């Protein structure tokens, strides 16, 4: 990541963002003949529209994160909701860490059935999180957060342990899958 600071208005910053993206869209050919391609994600914040000078880097970074979360390869101008979204995500990440420590996850098992014999041949373990205050949090929300913040391995280890424990219970009860 790098920061460009210019003393101009929002239109100039947007024009510069377009020029930077166009320049970096061209492959860089190395001496070996190998071409490197770059993707760019840019966040823009301007004084005084987006807050005090001391906050501009943080506001631009919020805009950058929103671009990256949307898939990258674009630019965005800071909007106040972006900072609120970042605060909300930070709170959810903290709650996710607590959920891991307090074992607040559970698995729901979806049976796999052989269509010819109608026998259960296996089960798919589906991870669920019932937040004590927010209620059910979708895996589509918490799994990407866990991946981005280095928490997915701990969750994955728990899922494997719990699914194997449950498979052992089913096997002891005579269920063969």
PDB file of C-alpha atoms in Angstrom:
ATOM      1  CA  UNK A   1       0.000   0.000   0.000  1.00  0.00           C
ATOM      2  CA  UNK A   2       1.095   3.521  -0.597  1.00  0.00           C
ATOM      3  CA  UNK A   3      -0.325   6.980  -0.069  1.00  0.00           C
ATOM      4  CA  UNK A   4      -0.538   9.859  -2.526  1.00  0.00           C
ATOM      5  CA  UNK A   5      -1.158  13.278  -1.086  1.00  0.00           C
ATOM      6  CA  UNK A   6      -2.187  16.127  -3.320  1.00  0.00           C
ATOM      7  CA  UNK A   7      -3.326  19.637  -2.652  1.00  0.00           C
ATOM      8  CA  UNK A   8      -6.328  19.805  -4.928  1.00  0.00           C
ATOM      9  CA  UNK A   9     -10.040  19.064  -4.990  1.00  0.00           C
ATOM     10  CA  UNK A  10     -12.100  15.876  -5.195  1.00  0.00           C
ATOM     11  CA  UNK A  11     -12.361  15.996  -8.996  1.00  0.00           C
ATOM     12  CA  UNK A  12      -8.558  16.091  -9.278  1.00  0.00           C
ATOM     13  CA  UNK A  13      -8.224  13.163  -6.868  1.00  0.00           C
ATOM     14  CA  UNK A  14     -10.715  11.139  -8.898  1.00  0.00           C
ATOM     15  CA  UNK A  15      -8.900  11.981 -12.131  1.00  0.00           C
ATOM     16  CA  UNK A  16      -5.600  10.928 -10.565  1.00  0.00           C
ATOM     17  CA  UNK A  17      -7.172   7.665  -9.373  1.00  0.00           C
ATOM     18  CA  UNK A  18      -8.274   6.930 -12.950  1.00  0.00           C
ATOM     19  CA  UNK A  19      -4.788   7.719 -14.300  1.00  0.00           C
ATOM     20  CA  UNK A  20      -3.052   5.565 -11.674  1.00  0.00           C
ATOM     21  CA  UNK A  21      -5.364   2.646 -12.397  1.00  0.00           C
ATOM     22  CA  UNK A  22      -4.860   2.993 -16.150  1.00  0.00           C
ATOM     23  CA  UNK A  23      -1.067   3.110 -15.736  1.00  0.00           C
ATOM     24  CA  UNK A  24      -0.986   0.079 -13.445  1.00  0.00           C
ATOM     25  CA  UNK A  25      -3.373  -1.874 -15.682  1.00  0.00           C
ATOM     26  CA  UNK A  26      -0.593  -2.224 -18.243  1.00  0.00           C
ATOM     27  CA  UNK A  27       1.454  -5.404 -17.665  1.00  0.00           C
ATOM     28  CA  UNK A  28       5.028  -4.814 -16.504  1.00  0.00           C
ATOM     29  CA  UNK A  29       7.391  -6.924 -18.590  1.00  0.00           C
ATOM     30  CA  UNK A  30      10.405  -8.118 -16.627  1.00  0.00           C
ATOM     31  CA  UNK A  31      13.875  -8.641 -18.095  1.00  0.00           C
ATOM     32  CA  UNK A  32      13.099 -12.366 -18.265  1.00  0.00           C
ATOM     33  CA  UNK A  33      10.144 -11.665 -20.550  1.00  0.00           C
ATOM     34  CA  UNK A  34       7.652 -12.548 -17.862  1.00  0.00           C
ATOM     35  CA  UNK A  35       4.778 -10.089 -17.562  1.00  0.00           C
ATOM     36  CA  UNK A  36       3.480  -9.019 -14.161  1.00  0.00           C
ATOM     37  CA  UNK A  37      -0.063  -7.731 -13.825  1.00  0.00           C
ATOM     38  CA  UNK A  38      -1.217  -5.523 -10.990  1.00  0.00           C
ATOM     39  CA  UNK A  39      -4.610  -4.840  -9.530  1.00  0.00           C
ATOM     40  CA  UNK A  40      -5.284  -1.520  -7.865  1.00  0.00           C
ATOM     41  CA  UNK A  41      -7.728  -0.525  -5.203  1.00  0.00           C
ATOM     42  CA  UNK A  42      -7.860   3.135  -4.240  1.00  0.00           C
ATOM     43  CA  UNK A  43      -9.544   5.002  -1.401  1.00  0.00           C
ATOM     44  CA  UNK A  44     -10.009   8.765  -1.592  1.00  0.00           C
ATOM     45  CA  UNK A  45     -10.658  11.298   1.168  1.00  0.00           C
ATOM     46  CA  UNK A  46     -10.575  15.085   0.856  1.00  0.00           C
ATOM     47  CA  UNK A  47     -10.289  17.934   3.312  1.00  0.00           C
ATOM     48  CA  UNK A  48     -12.570  19.433   4.563  1.00  0.00           C
ATOM     49  CA  UNK A  49     -15.459  17.348   3.100  1.00  0.00           C
ATOM     50  CA  UNK A  50     -14.396  14.149   4.850  1.00  0.00           C
ATOM     51  CA  UNK A  51     -13.261  15.474   8.188  1.00  0.00           C
ATOM     52  CA  UNK A  52     -10.262  16.938   9.913  1.00  0.00           C
ATOM     53  CA  UNK A  53      -6.851  16.667   8.306  1.00  0.00           C
ATOM     54  CA  UNK A  54      -5.748  14.292  11.064  1.00  0.00           C
ATOM     55  CA  UNK A  55      -8.505  11.849   9.999  1.00  0.00           C
ATOM     56  CA  UNK A  56      -7.942  11.906   6.219  1.00  0.00           C
ATOM     57  CA  UNK A  57      -5.614   8.903   6.062  1.00  0.00           C
ATOM     58  CA  UNK A  58      -8.026   6.838   8.173  1.00  0.00           C
ATOM     59  CA  UNK A  59     -10.982   7.970   6.031  1.00  0.00           C
ATOM     60  CA  UNK A  60      -9.120   7.110   2.804  1.00  0.00           C
ATOM     61  CA  UNK A  61      -8.252   3.727   4.287  1.00  0.00           C
ATOM     62  CA  UNK A  62     -11.944   3.112   5.085  1.00  0.00           C
ATOM     63  CA  UNK A  63     -12.774   3.863   1.451  1.00  0.00           C
ATOM     64  CA  UNK A  64      -9.960   1.537   0.349  1.00  0.00           C
ATOM     65  CA  UNK A  65     -11.283  -1.292   2.540  1.00  0.00           C
ATOM     66  CA  UNK A  66     -14.759  -0.862   1.073  1.00  0.00           C
ATOM     67  CA  UNK A  67     -13.290  -1.223  -2.434  1.00  0.00           C
ATOM     68  CA  UNK A  68     -11.358  -4.347  -1.439  1.00  0.00           C
ATOM     69  CA  UNK A  69     -14.434  -5.873   0.202  1.00  0.00           C
ATOM     70  CA  UNK A  70     -16.355  -5.314  -3.026  1.00  0.00           C
ATOM     71  CA  UNK A  71     -13.719  -7.264  -4.961  1.00  0.00           C
ATOM     72  CA  UNK A  72     -11.064  -4.612  -5.610  1.00  0.00           C
ATOM     73  CA  UNK A  73      -9.905  -3.154  -8.875  1.00  0.00           C
ATOM     74  CA  UNK A  74     -11.732   0.134  -8.414  1.00  0.00           C
ATOM     75  CA  UNK A  75     -11.658   3.372  -6.457  1.00  0.00           C
ATOM     76  CA  UNK A  76     -14.094   4.896  -3.991  1.00  0.00           C
ATOM     77  CA  UNK A  77     -14.572   8.235  -2.301  1.00  0.00           C
ATOM     78  CA  UNK A  78     -15.017   8.125   1.468  1.00  0.00           C
ATOM     79  CA  UNK A  79     -18.582   8.179   2.787  1.00  0.00           C
ATOM     80  CA  UNK A  80     -19.436   8.375   6.503  1.00  0.00           C
ATOM     81  CA  UNK A  81     -21.203   4.986   6.361  1.00  0.00           C
ATOM     82  CA  UNK A  82     -17.833   3.402   5.490  1.00  0.00           C
ATOM     83  CA  UNK A  83     -16.410   4.364   8.894  1.00  0.00           C
ATOM     84  CA  UNK A  84     -19.554   3.062  10.592  1.00  0.00           C
ATOM     85  CA  UNK A  85     -19.273  -0.193   8.625  1.00  0.00           C
ATOM     86  CA  UNK A  86     -15.644  -0.539   9.742  1.00  0.00           C
ATOM     87  CA  UNK A  87     -16.605   0.025  13.400  1.00  0.00           C
ATOM     88  CA  UNK A  88     -19.366  -2.572  13.031  1.00  0.00           C
ATOM     89  CA  UNK A  89     -16.934  -5.060  11.484  1.00  0.00           C
ATOM     90  CA  UNK A  90     -14.358  -4.422  14.207  1.00  0.00           C
ATOM     91  CA  UNK A  91     -17.018  -5.117  16.851  1.00  0.00           C
ATOM     92  CA  UNK A  92     -18.065  -8.288  15.026  1.00  0.00           C
ATOM     93  CA  UNK A  93     -14.444  -9.484  14.817  1.00  0.00           C
ATOM     94  CA  UNK A  94     -14.091  -8.949  18.573  1.00  0.00           C
ATOM     95  CA  UNK A  95     -17.302 -10.934  19.084  1.00  0.00           C
ATOM     96  CA  UNK A  96     -15.969 -13.637  16.764  1.00  0.00           C
ATOM     97  CA  UNK A  97     -12.839 -13.976  18.915  1.00  0.00           C
ATOM     98  CA  UNK A  98     -15.093 -14.324  21.968  1.00  0.00           C
ATOM     99  CA  UNK A  99     -17.234 -16.912  20.165  1.00  0.00           C
ATOM    100  CA  UNK A 100     -14.147 -19.005  19.487  1.00  0.00           C
ATOM    101  CA  UNK A 101     -12.989 -18.785  23.109  1.00  0.00           C
ATOM    102  CA  UNK A 102     -16.462 -19.541  24.508  1.00  0.00           C
ATOM    103  CA  UNK A 103     -17.378 -22.253  21.990  1.00  0.00           C
ATOM    104  CA  UNK A 104     -20.453 -20.400  20.746  1.00  0.00           C
ATOM    105  CA  UNK A 105     -20.529 -22.225  17.416  1.00  0.00           C
ATOM    106  CA  UNK A 106     -22.532 -25.310  16.636  1.00  0.00           C
ATOM    107  CA  UNK A 107     -22.873 -27.668  13.718  1.00  0.00           C
ATOM    108  CA  UNK A 108     -26.044 -28.613  11.906  1.00  0.00           C
ATOM    109  CA  UNK A 109     -25.866 -31.830   9.909  1.00  0.00           C
ATOM    110  CA  UNK A 110     -27.444 -32.176   6.496  1.00  0.00           C
ATOM    111  CA  UNK A 111     -27.862 -35.839   5.559  1.00  0.00           C
ATOM    112  CA  UNK A 112     -26.622 -37.187   2.245  1.00  0.00           C
ATOM    113  CA  UNK A 113     -29.030 -39.813   0.943  1.00  0.00           C
ATOM    114  CA  UNK A 114     -28.477 -42.353  -1.832  1.00  0.00           C
ATOM    115  CA  UNK A 115     -31.385 -41.764  -4.232  1.00  0.00           C
ATOM    116  CA  UNK A 116     -31.529 -45.425  -5.251  1.00  0.00           C
ATOM    117  CA  UNK A 117     -31.499 -47.050  -1.814  1.00  0.00           C
ATOM    118  CA  UNK A 118     -32.767 -44.117   0.278  1.00  0.00           C
ATOM    119  CA  UNK A 119     -29.972 -44.892   2.749  1.00  0.00           C
ATOM    120  CA  UNK A 120     -28.130 -42.156   4.572  1.00  0.00           C
ATOM    121  CA  UNK A 121     -24.590 -42.320   3.204  1.00  0.00           C
ATOM    122  CA  UNK A 122     -23.085 -39.344   4.960  1.00  0.00           C
ATOM    123  CA  UNK A 123     -23.726 -35.944   6.404  1.00  0.00           C
ATOM    124  CA  UNK A 124     -22.492 -32.476   5.614  1.00  0.00           C
ATOM    125  CA  UNK A 125     -21.529 -30.416   8.648  1.00  0.00           C
ATOM    126  CA  UNK A 126     -22.823 -26.842   8.411  1.00  0.00           C
ATOM    127  CA  UNK A 127     -21.287 -24.273  10.749  1.00  0.00           C
ATOM    128  CA  UNK A 128     -23.644 -21.955  12.616  1.00  0.00           C
ATOM    129  CA  UNK A 129     -23.109 -19.084  15.065  1.00  0.00           C
ATOM    130  CA  UNK A 130     -25.853 -18.025  17.422  1.00  0.00           C
ATOM    131  CA  UNK A 131     -24.627 -14.680  18.780  1.00  0.00           C
ATOM    132  CA  UNK A 132     -25.883 -14.116  22.345  1.00  0.00           C
ATOM    133  CA  UNK A 133     -27.169 -10.605  21.507  1.00  0.00           C
ATOM    134  CA  UNK A 134     -27.402 -10.376  17.703  1.00  0.00           C
ATOM    135  CA  UNK A 135     -28.984 -13.766  17.133  1.00  0.00           C
ATOM    136  CA  UNK A 136     -28.042 -15.986  14.206  1.00  0.00           C
ATOM    137  CA  UNK A 137     -25.083 -14.643  12.228  1.00  0.00           C
ATOM    138  CA  UNK A 138     -24.844 -15.964   8.688  1.00  0.00           C
ATOM    139  CA  UNK A 139     -21.703 -17.888   7.703  1.00  0.00           C
ATOM    140  CA  UNK A 140     -21.635 -15.591   4.652  1.00  0.00           C
ATOM    141  CA  UNK A 141     -20.907 -12.779   7.130  1.00  0.00           C
ATOM    142  CA  UNK A 142     -18.615 -14.374   9.707  1.00  0.00           C
ATOM    143  CA  UNK A 143     -16.538 -16.778   7.582  1.00  0.00           C
ATOM    144  CA  UNK A 144     -15.016 -14.030   5.368  1.00  0.00           C
ATOM    145  CA  UNK A 145     -14.274 -12.005   8.533  1.00  0.00           C
ATOM    146  CA  UNK A 146     -12.607 -15.031  10.112  1.00  0.00           C
ATOM    147  CA  UNK A 147     -10.540 -15.545   6.964  1.00  0.00           C
ATOM    148  CA  UNK A 148      -9.440 -11.890   6.794  1.00  0.00           C
ATOM    149  CA  UNK A 149      -8.498 -11.748  10.472  1.00  0.00           C
ATOM    150  CA  UNK A 150      -6.640 -15.048  10.821  1.00  0.00           C
ATOM    151  CA  UNK A 151      -9.348 -16.808  12.829  1.00  0.00           C
ATOM    152  CA  UNK A 152     -10.433 -19.399  10.278  1.00  0.00           C
ATOM    153  CA  UNK A 153      -7.862 -22.027  11.304  1.00  0.00           C
ATOM    154  CA  UNK A 154      -9.101 -22.087  14.909  1.00  0.00           C
ATOM    155  CA  UNK A 155     -12.692 -22.356  13.715  1.00  0.00           C
ATOM    156  CA  UNK A 156     -11.767 -25.051  11.181  1.00  0.00           C
ATOM    157  CA  UNK A 157      -9.955 -27.069  13.861  1.00  0.00           C
ATOM    158  CA  UNK A 158     -13.048 -26.910  16.080  1.00  0.00           C
ATOM    159  CA  UNK A 159     -15.319 -27.954  13.188  1.00  0.00           C
ATOM    160  CA  UNK A 160     -13.144 -30.989  12.416  1.00  0.00           C
ATOM    161  CA  UNK A 161     -12.962 -32.014  16.089  1.00  0.00           C
ATOM    162  CA  UNK A 162     -16.717 -31.610  16.603  1.00  0.00           C
ATOM    163  CA  UNK A 163     -17.695 -33.378  13.364  1.00  0.00           C
ATOM    164  CA  UNK A 164     -15.397 -36.298  14.189  1.00  0.00           C
ATOM    165  CA  UNK A 165     -16.795 -36.463  17.739  1.00  0.00           C
ATOM    166  CA  UNK A 166     -20.360 -36.579  16.358  1.00  0.00           C
ATOM    167  CA  UNK A 167     -19.411 -39.203  13.757  1.00  0.00           C
ATOM    168  CA  UNK A 168     -18.057 -41.319  16.625  1.00  0.00           C
ATOM    169  CA  UNK A 169     -21.346 -40.976  18.510  1.00  0.00           C
ATOM    170  CA  UNK A 170     -23.311 -42.038  15.434  1.00  0.00           C
ATOM    171  CA  UNK A 171     -20.955 -44.964  14.801  1.00  0.00           C
ATOM    172  CA  UNK A 172     -21.287 -46.133  18.433  1.00  0.00           C
ATOM    173  CA  UNK A 173     -25.080 -45.997  17.980  1.00  0.00           C
ATOM    174  CA  UNK A 174     -24.791 -48.308  14.955  1.00  0.00           C
ATOM    175  CA  UNK A 175     -25.232 -45.758  12.184  1.00  0.00           C
ATOM    176  CA  UNK A 176     -22.869 -46.531   9.320  1.00  0.00           C
ATOM    177  CA  UNK A 177     -22.013 -43.749   6.908  1.00  0.00           C
TER     178      UNK A 177
END
